[in-house]
Amino acid sequence: MNVQSALSGLPFMKMHGAGNDFVVIDARSGDDPVTPALARAIGDRHRGVGFDQLAVIRPSENADFTLEFWNSDGSKAGACGNATRCVSDWMMGQLGRDSLSLTTERGTLFARRRADGLVSVNMGAPILDAAGIPVLADPMALPIEGDPVAVGMGNPHCIFFVPDAEAVDLTGIGPRIEHHPLFPERTNVEFASLTAPDHLRMRVWERGAGVTLACGSGTCATAVAACLKGLTGRHVIVDVDGGRLEVDWREDGVWLTGPTAMVFESRLPAAFLARAAETP
């Protein structure tokens, strides 16, 4: 952590996309201050700020910026679609543009603001091979009760199609599937039901975060799985607990579209940073 941050605190932004909420730290002009302990401290909704994911903006040699993601348990998150959309919206405002490129663990991604104000990001091609997800079984025929499908979007997802997503006990089933031995890196868990042609209702248990109001990469994975199972086409509307998202699986990748919101900007005080640094 640089001297300036230690003395004056650490600036951050709070954003959300369809209720999926994030703390965003702009580390382009200094050292990246985030450690697992600091991520856990900020992510604590009672003693910190609280978030579903923490997004850190860093410089990129090949794009407009780089994004790195953390979960509230202090683990890394390889992808986060709604945070990518939110930060891209803010960055487009900073740059005075309606499109940009960014890099994540998935490589170079592209984002744009539509004429209706919604923000889209190309999350890349879905990962459908077992080793890439990773999962220790055939992704389309997992030996798990409920006949789920595994899809990778830079992070693993296990998708169940059920008659009524509203009736699922997320807190009871989610943790068990997240830690299922078939998923060596754990997994996000989605439950979806078809409510109309090309229209899904989805709820999610996120790896390292628990129940969230939305999950961008999970929405993409669910839309891909629904198409592969013949339930929908490649363009799908998905209602999540926090709002509505749109997925379009095109030749160039899976595009995720939805609303974004800046909640507030603030600063983590030096005393908070010092306590987090002392926490194992």
CSV table of C-alpha atoms in Angstrom, one decimal, residues 106 124-134 139 150-156 224 228 254:
chain,number,residue,atom,x,y,z
A,106,ARG,CA,-10.4,-14.1,-19.8
A,124,GLY,CA,-16.3,-14.1,-24.5
A,125,ALA,CA,-17.1,-17.6,-25.7
A,126,PRO,CA,-18.5,-20.0,-23.2
A,127,ILE,CA,-16.2,-22.7,-21.9
A,128,LEU,CA,-17.9,-26.1,-22.6
A,129,ASP,CA,-15.0,-28.6,-22.1
A,130,ALA,CA,-14.7,-30.3,-18.7
A,131,ALA,CA,-11.0,-29.4,-18.2
A,132,GLY,CA,-11.6,-25.7,-19.0
A,133,ILE,CA,-14.6,-25.2,-16.7
A,134,PRO,CA,-13.1,-27.2,-14.7
A,139,PRO,CA,-20.5,-31.0,-18.4
A,150,ALA,CA,-21.8,-27.1,-16.2
A,151,VAL,CA,-20.6,-24.1,-18.1
A,152,GLY,CA,-17.5,-21.9,-17.8
A,153,MET,CA,-17.5,-18.2,-18.3
A,154,GLY,CA,-14.0,-17.6,-16.8
A,155,ASN,CA,-15.4,-19.1,-13.7
A,156,PRO,CA,-17.3,-22.4,-13.2
A,224,VAL,CA,-25.9,-20.8,-22.8
A,228,LEU,CA,-27.7,-26.2,-25.3
A,254,VAL,CA,-21.8,-14.0,-25.1
